[in-house]
Short mmCIF file of C-alpha atoms in Angstrom, two decimals:
data_model
loop_
_atom_site.label_atom_id
_atom_site.label_comp_id
_atom_site.label_asym_id
_atom_site.label_seq_id
_atom_site.Cartn_x
_atom_site.Cartn_y
_atom_site.Cartn_z
CA MET A 1 -140.47 -46.20 89.69
CA SER A 2 -143.02 -44.54 87.52
CA ARG A 3 -142.23 -42.03 84.80
CA GLU A 4 -143.97 -39.26 86.75
CA GLU A 5 -141.80 -39.88 89.86
CA SER A 6 -138.56 -39.84 87.87
CA THR A 7 -139.37 -36.55 86.26
CA THR A 8 -140.19 -34.94 89.60
CA GLN A 9 -136.72 -35.78 90.96
CA LEU A 10 -134.85 -33.84 88.20
CA PRO A 11 -133.54 -30.46 89.38
CA SER A 12 -135.43 -27.55 88.06
CA GLN A 13 -133.37 -25.14 85.93
CA ARG A 14 -134.42 -21.74 84.71
CA VAL A 15 -133.74 -21.22 81.04
CA SER A 16 -133.05 -17.59 80.28
CA ALA A 17 -134.50 -16.08 77.17
CA PRO A 18 -131.96 -15.18 74.47
CA THR A 19 -130.99 -11.56 74.37
CA ILE A 20 -129.76 -9.50 71.44
CA GLN A 21 -127.19 -6.83 72.22
CA THR A 22 -127.94 -3.64 70.40
CA PRO A 23 -124.78 -2.08 68.97
CA GLN A 24 -124.01 1.34 70.33
CA PRO A 25 -122.86 4.22 68.14
CA SER A 26 -119.52 4.22 69.95
CA ASP A 27 -118.81 0.69 68.68
CA PHE A 28 -118.38 1.97 65.13
CA PRO A 29 -115.39 4.14 64.20
CA ASN A 30 -116.17 7.59 63.04
CA SER A 31 -115.80 7.71 59.26
CA SER A 32 -114.17 11.12 59.41
CA SER A 33 -111.61 10.00 61.99
CA LEU A 34 -110.93 6.84 59.96
CA SER A 35 -110.19 8.80 56.81
CA THR A 36 -108.10 11.28 58.77
CA ARG A 37 -106.09 8.48 60.31
CA LYS A 38 -105.37 6.67 57.03
CA TRP A 39 -105.14 9.51 54.53
CA ASN A 40 -102.95 12.54 55.12
CA THR A 41 -104.06 14.97 52.41
CA ASP A 42 -102.84 18.13 54.14
CA SER A 43 -101.20 20.55 51.68
CA LEU A 44 -101.33 17.89 48.97
CA GLY A 45 -101.20 20.43 46.15
CA SER A 46 -98.17 22.15 47.66
CA ARG A 47 -96.46 18.80 48.20
CA LEU A 48 -96.91 17.86 44.55
CA ALA A 49 -95.50 21.26 43.57
CA VAL A 50 -92.49 20.53 45.77
CA ASP A 51 -92.06 17.19 44.00
CA ALA A 52 -91.98 18.94 40.63
CA ALA A 53 -89.63 21.70 41.78
CA SER A 54 -87.20 19.23 43.35
CA ALA A 55 -87.13 17.10 40.21
CA ALA A 56 -86.60 20.12 37.95
CA GLY A 57 -83.81 21.49 40.12
CA ALA A 58 -81.94 18.20 40.37
CA ALA A 59 -82.23 17.57 36.62
CA SER A 60 -80.86 21.04 35.86
CA LEU A 61 -77.70 20.27 37.81
CA ILE A 62 -76.73 17.04 36.10
CA CYS A 63 -78.17 17.04 32.57
CA PRO A 64 -75.46 19.09 30.79
CA LEU A 65 -72.75 16.66 31.85
CA ILE A 66 -74.86 13.60 31.08
CA THR A 67 -75.67 14.91 27.60
CA ILE A 68 -71.98 15.26 26.80
CA ILE A 69 -71.11 11.82 28.20
CA ASP A 70 -73.97 10.08 26.38
CA LYS A 71 -72.84 11.60 23.09
CA SER A 72 -69.26 10.41 23.64
CA ILE A 73 -70.39 6.83 24.37
CA VAL A 74 -72.52 6.66 21.22
CA GLU A 75 -69.77 8.12 19.04
CA LYS A 76 -67.22 5.72 20.51
CA ALA A 77 -69.39 2.70 19.75
CA ALA A 78 -70.47 3.90 16.30
CA LYS A 79 -67.46 5.68 14.84
CA GLY A 80 -64.54 4.75 17.09
CA ILE A 81 -64.05 8.38 18.18
CA LEU A 82 -62.06 8.61 21.39
CA ILE A 83 -64.23 9.46 24.37
CA LEU A 84 -61.90 12.23 25.53
CA GLN A 85 -61.91 13.75 22.05
CA SER A 86 -65.70 13.75 21.96
CA LEU A 87 -65.92 15.21 25.46
CA LYS A 88 -63.53 18.00 24.50
CA SER A 89 -65.46 18.98 21.38
CA SER A 90 -68.74 19.00 23.30
CA LEU A 91 -67.32 21.15 26.09
CA VAL A 92 -65.97 23.62 23.55
CA ALA A 93 -69.41 23.85 21.96
CA LEU A 94 -71.04 24.32 25.37
CA VAL A 95 -68.69 27.17 26.30
CA LYS A 96 -68.85 28.94 22.93
CA ARG A 97 -72.59 28.59 22.29
CA PRO A 98 -74.36 27.72 25.57
CA HIS A 99 -77.76 28.93 24.33
CA SER A 100 -77.60 26.55 21.36
CA PHE A 101 -76.56 23.71 23.64
CA PHE A 102 -79.46 24.15 26.06
CA ILE A 103 -82.09 24.26 23.31
CA SER A 104 -80.59 21.37 21.34
CA THR A 105 -82.53 18.14 20.92
CA PRO A 106 -79.98 15.97 22.83
CA PHE A 107 -80.08 18.19 25.93
CA LEU A 108 -83.87 18.45 25.92
CA LEU A 109 -84.14 14.67 25.62
CA ILE A 110 -81.81 14.14 28.58
CA TYR A 111 -83.59 16.77 30.67
CA THR A 112 -86.99 15.24 29.94
CA LEU A 113 -85.66 11.79 30.83
CA TYR A 114 -84.23 12.61 34.25
CA GLY A 115 -86.75 15.28 35.19
CA SER A 116 -89.58 12.83 34.55
CA THR A 117 -87.81 10.02 36.41
CA TYR A 118 -87.19 12.14 39.51
CA LEU A 119 -90.73 13.50 39.39
CA THR A 120 -92.24 10.01 39.21
CA ALA A 121 -90.19 8.83 42.20
CA ASN A 122 -91.19 11.91 44.19
CA VAL A 123 -94.89 11.56 43.38
CA ILE A 124 -94.85 7.89 44.42
CA ASP A 125 -93.28 8.92 47.74
CA THR A 126 -95.96 11.57 48.23
CA VAL A 127 -98.79 9.19 47.36
CA THR A 128 -97.39 6.57 49.75
CA SER A 129 -97.02 9.06 52.59
CA THR A 130 -100.57 10.28 51.95
CA ILE A 131 -102.12 6.81 52.02
CA ASN A 132 -100.13 5.58 55.04
CA ASP A 133 -100.30 8.87 56.99
CA ARG A 134 -96.54 9.34 57.07
CA ALA A 135 -94.41 12.45 57.22
CA PHE A 136 -94.34 14.64 54.13
CA SER A 137 -90.65 13.87 53.53
CA ASN A 138 -91.08 10.09 53.82
CA VAL A 139 -89.25 8.01 51.17
CA CYS A 140 -90.50 4.53 50.24
CA ALA A 141 -88.83 1.58 48.50
CA GLY A 142 -91.73 -0.65 47.50
CA PRO A 143 -92.47 -2.39 44.21
CA ALA A 144 -94.86 0.37 43.13
CA LYS A 145 -91.99 2.84 43.06
CA PHE A 146 -89.82 0.52 40.97
CA ILE A 147 -92.60 -0.25 38.49
CA ALA A 148 -93.61 3.39 38.05
CA THR A 149 -90.10 4.83 37.74
CA ALA A 150 -88.96 1.98 35.49
CA ALA A 151 -91.95 2.42 33.17
CA VAL A 152 -91.39 6.17 32.82
CA ASN A 153 -87.62 5.93 32.58
CA MET A 154 -87.54 3.09 30.06
CA SER A 155 -90.17 4.55 27.76
CA ILE A 156 -88.35 7.88 27.52
CA CYS A 157 -84.83 6.43 27.62
CA VAL A 158 -85.42 3.97 24.80
CA TYR A 159 -86.74 6.81 22.65
CA LYS A 160 -83.76 8.95 23.67
CA ASP A 161 -81.30 6.19 22.78
CA ALA A 162 -82.93 5.74 19.38
CA ARG A 163 -82.64 9.47 18.68
CA PHE A 164 -79.03 9.58 19.89
CA ALA A 165 -78.15 6.60 17.71
CA ARG A 166 -79.64 8.35 14.68
CA ILE A 167 -78.01 11.72 15.42
CA PHE A 168 -74.55 10.59 16.53
CA GLY A 169 -74.34 7.02 15.23
CA ALA A 170 -72.82 5.71 12.04
CA GLN A 171 -76.16 6.00 10.24
CA GLY A 172 -76.48 9.64 11.25
CA SER A 173 -73.21 10.83 9.74
CA SER A 174 -73.76 13.11 6.83
CA PRO A 175 -71.47 12.66 3.87
CA VAL A 176 -68.85 15.31 3.16
CA ASP A 177 -68.68 16.90 -0.25
CA LYS A 178 -65.21 16.05 -1.49
CA SER A 179 -65.29 18.92 -3.98
CA SER A 180 -65.70 21.52 -1.26
CA PRO A 181 -62.68 23.56 -0.13
CA ALA A 182 -63.13 22.38 3.44
CA SER A 183 -62.86 18.73 2.50
CA GLN A 184 -59.79 19.38 0.38
CA SER A 185 -58.05 21.10 3.29
CA GLY A 186 -59.14 18.42 5.76
CA MET A 187 -61.09 20.91 7.86
CA THR A 188 -64.73 20.76 8.87
CA GLN A 189 -67.19 23.61 8.52
CA PRO A 190 -68.65 24.24 11.96
CA ASN A 191 -70.51 27.35 10.80
CA ARG A 192 -73.06 25.18 9.03
CA ASN A 193 -74.34 24.05 12.40
CA PRO A 194 -74.54 26.34 15.45
CA VAL A 195 -73.73 23.45 17.76
CA TYR A 196 -71.39 21.61 15.45
CA CYS A 197 -71.00 18.70 17.82
CA TYR A 198 -74.69 17.97 17.19
CA PRO A 199 -75.26 17.25 13.49
CA SER A 200 -78.57 18.33 12.06
CA PRO A 201 -80.88 15.39 11.30
CA SER A 202 -82.11 17.19 8.20
CA ASN A 203 -78.65 16.92 6.64
CA ALA A 204 -78.22 13.27 7.56
CA PRO A 205 -79.12 10.36 5.31
CA GLU A 206 -82.18 8.31 6.05
CA SER A 207 -81.61 6.32 9.22
CA LEU A 208 -82.06 2.60 9.55
CA PRO A 209 -84.80 1.32 11.86
CA ILE A 210 -83.90 0.48 15.45
CA PRO A 211 -83.92 -3.34 15.83
CA LYS A 212 -86.33 -4.81 18.36
CA ARG A 213 -83.42 -6.57 20.03
CA SER A 214 -81.82 -3.19 20.67
CA PHE A 215 -85.02 -1.95 22.32
CA ALA A 216 -85.13 -5.08 24.50
CA LEU A 217 -81.49 -4.66 25.56
CA PHE A 218 -82.04 -0.99 26.37
CA CYS A 219 -85.09 -1.88 28.50
CA LEU A 220 -83.16 -4.53 30.42
CA ARG A 221 -80.28 -2.10 30.96
CA ASP A 222 -82.61 0.58 32.30
CA SER A 223 -84.44 -1.85 34.60
CA MET A 224 -81.16 -2.76 36.25
CA THR A 225 -80.18 0.87 36.67
CA ILE A 226 -83.55 1.99 38.04
CA PHE A 227 -83.75 -0.82 40.59
CA ALA A 228 -80.19 -0.09 41.71
CA SER A 229 -80.90 3.64 41.97
CA PHE A 230 -84.32 3.94 43.62
CA ASN A 231 -84.89 0.66 45.49
CA LEU A 232 -81.63 -0.96 46.52
CA PRO A 233 -80.12 2.07 48.33
CA THR A 234 -83.09 2.31 50.71
CA LEU A 235 -83.07 -1.46 51.29
CA LEU A 236 -79.31 -1.94 51.72
CA SER A 237 -78.19 1.27 53.42
CA PRO A 238 -79.19 0.08 56.96
CA HIS A 239 -76.87 -2.91 56.53
CA ILE A 240 -73.75 -0.90 55.68
CA PRO A 241 -71.11 -1.42 58.41
CA ASP A 242 -70.50 1.49 60.75
CA ILE A 243 -66.82 1.41 59.85
CA LEU A 244 -67.77 2.63 56.36
CA ALA A 245 -70.52 5.05 57.39
CA SER A 246 -71.50 5.85 60.95
CA THR A 247 -74.75 7.78 60.55
CA PRO A 248 -77.96 6.84 58.70
CA SER A 249 -77.61 9.81 56.36
CA SER A 250 -74.04 8.91 55.44
CA LYS A 251 -75.06 5.29 54.85
CA THR A 252 -77.85 6.41 52.54
CA MET A 253 -75.50 8.69 50.63
CA LEU A 254 -72.85 5.97 50.29
CA ALA A 255 -75.42 3.51 48.99
CA GLN A 256 -76.89 6.09 46.61
CA PHE A 257 -73.49 6.70 45.02
CA SER A 258 -71.95 3.22 45.03
CA ILE A 259 -74.79 0.84 44.10
CA PRO A 260 -75.89 2.45 40.79
CA ALA A 261 -72.25 2.82 39.75
CA SER A 262 -71.48 -0.84 40.50
CA VAL A 263 -74.36 -2.07 38.36
CA GLN A 264 -72.82 -0.41 35.28
CA LEU A 265 -70.21 -3.15 35.12
CA PHE A 266 -73.01 -5.54 34.12
CA SER A 267 -75.32 -3.18 32.20
CA THR A 268 -72.66 -1.65 29.93
CA PRO A 269 -72.34 -4.76 27.69
CA LEU A 270 -76.11 -4.68 27.16
CA HIS A 271 -75.87 -1.04 26.14
CA LEU A 272 -72.97 -1.66 23.74
CA LEU A 273 -74.62 -4.67 22.14
CA GLY A 274 -77.83 -2.71 21.58
CA LEU A 275 -75.86 0.07 19.88
CA ASP A 276 -73.89 -2.40 17.75
CA LEU A 277 -77.07 -4.09 16.57
CA TYR A 278 -78.20 -0.72 15.25
CA ASN A 279 -74.90 0.61 13.91
CA ARG A 280 -73.99 -2.54 11.98
CA GLN A 281 -76.88 -4.05 10.06
CA PRO A 282 -75.32 -5.77 7.02
CA GLU A 283 -77.37 -8.10 4.91
CA GLY A 284 -77.08 -11.61 6.26
CA GLY A 285 -76.19 -10.35 9.74
CA LEU A 286 -72.98 -10.71 11.70
CA LEU A 287 -71.53 -13.54 13.72
CA ALA A 288 -71.99 -13.39 17.48
CA ALA A 289 -68.20 -13.56 17.90
CA ASP A 290 -67.81 -10.44 15.78
CA ARG A 291 -70.29 -8.49 17.87
CA TRP A 292 -68.79 -9.79 21.11
CA SER A 293 -65.33 -8.62 20.02
CA ARG A 294 -66.73 -5.12 19.46
CA VAL A 295 -68.39 -5.17 22.88
CA LYS A 296 -65.15 -6.28 24.56
CA ARG A 297 -63.22 -3.56 22.74
CA ASP A 298 -65.43 -0.79 24.13
CA TRP A 299 -66.40 -2.37 27.47
CA ALA A 300 -63.78 -0.77 29.74
CA PRO A 301 -63.85 2.83 28.42
CA SER A 302 -67.62 2.79 28.03
CA CYS A 303 -68.10 1.37 31.53
CA ILE A 304 -65.94 4.14 32.98
CA ALA A 305 -67.91 6.70 30.99
CA ARG A 306 -71.25 5.24 32.11
CA VAL A 307 -70.12 5.27 35.74
CA GLY A 308 -69.22 8.92 35.21
CA ARG A 309 -72.71 9.37 33.81
CA ILE A 310 -74.64 7.37 36.42
CA VAL A 311 -72.91 8.88 39.45
CA PRO A 312 -74.11 12.39 38.55
CA ALA A 313 -77.51 11.13 37.39
CA TYR A 314 -78.52 8.82 40.24
CA GLY A 315 -75.76 9.54 42.75
CA PHE A 316 -75.39 13.29 42.93
CA GLY A 317 -78.68 13.94 41.16
CA GLY A 318 -80.53 11.43 43.32
CA VAL A 319 -79.10 12.89 46.52
CA ALA A 320 -79.86 16.44 45.36
CA ASN A 321 -83.43 15.49 44.51
CA THR A 322 -83.88 13.83 47.91
CA LYS A 323 -82.33 16.77 49.77
CA PHE A 324 -84.36 19.35 47.87
CA ARG A 325 -87.56 17.45 48.51
CA ALA A 326 -86.83 16.78 52.19
CA SER A 327 -85.99 20.41 52.99
CA LEU A 328 -88.99 21.79 51.11
CA MET A 329 -91.36 19.21 52.60
CA LYS A 330 -90.22 20.02 56.13
CA SER A 331 -91.11 23.65 55.52
CA LEU A 332 -94.67 22.52 54.78
CA GLU A 333 -95.05 20.31 57.87
#
């Protein structure tokens, strides 16, 4: 068979020309609808104002008590003053001279600390709800919230602890003039200081520097508290048995109160060791056993005091901040 005959027997096939499909305008999403779907910027300025108002209101409720408790913990670790005795003297000063208390450096430090922490958490929630097009009152529990709140809280809290250690610690005690009539009678002179439970730094001797190890311990302590206060309650509250809390709101409230308080059992030794490293700085240093004995001595009362401090701060204060924000945000929706 010849080559020409074999080629004539092959079936003829029509080869279609390639076509190019022209994209239609409907194939592309509208840029305005895309931004509307992903970013919810409605009333963003008002929402940020709500965040600030909620944080300020919650901080106002809990900061007086926390200021008094913080002072008692520092004085217990530095001078051995009984916590109840310190609490009593601070309450007397608050009742007799409330205006001096609320403009004092310790109270302003505490208010700045917790107001800024609540505000940071609220702003992160607002930013997250804006980006993900969620409800105004949405609360998140992602790593961004932990990193932001921890950074703000630790930076202010470490500074606050350093100031408290200088004001109320062993290095901040001003010497008493033994030739004065008050010292001879064994009485103090509260009239020299309007809020005599807060000694004036100008009358105190020059303070020792805060050791870097104390700063590191304070940062670790605050990281544990922040994670247990702003992240763990949202993550663990759905897993609380119904026998303990039957509704989602009650589970959230139970987690918000119990988890931050439980962490204080482990963070209190870090706090006490950081204070001891500042209060006792002899030449040549101290043995680890000596410092550990001081930590063990103050562990139980200081842990109870810190639980009494954390429950208002991140339990009651955290719930109040969340409730304030949720109710105000719903009025904007």
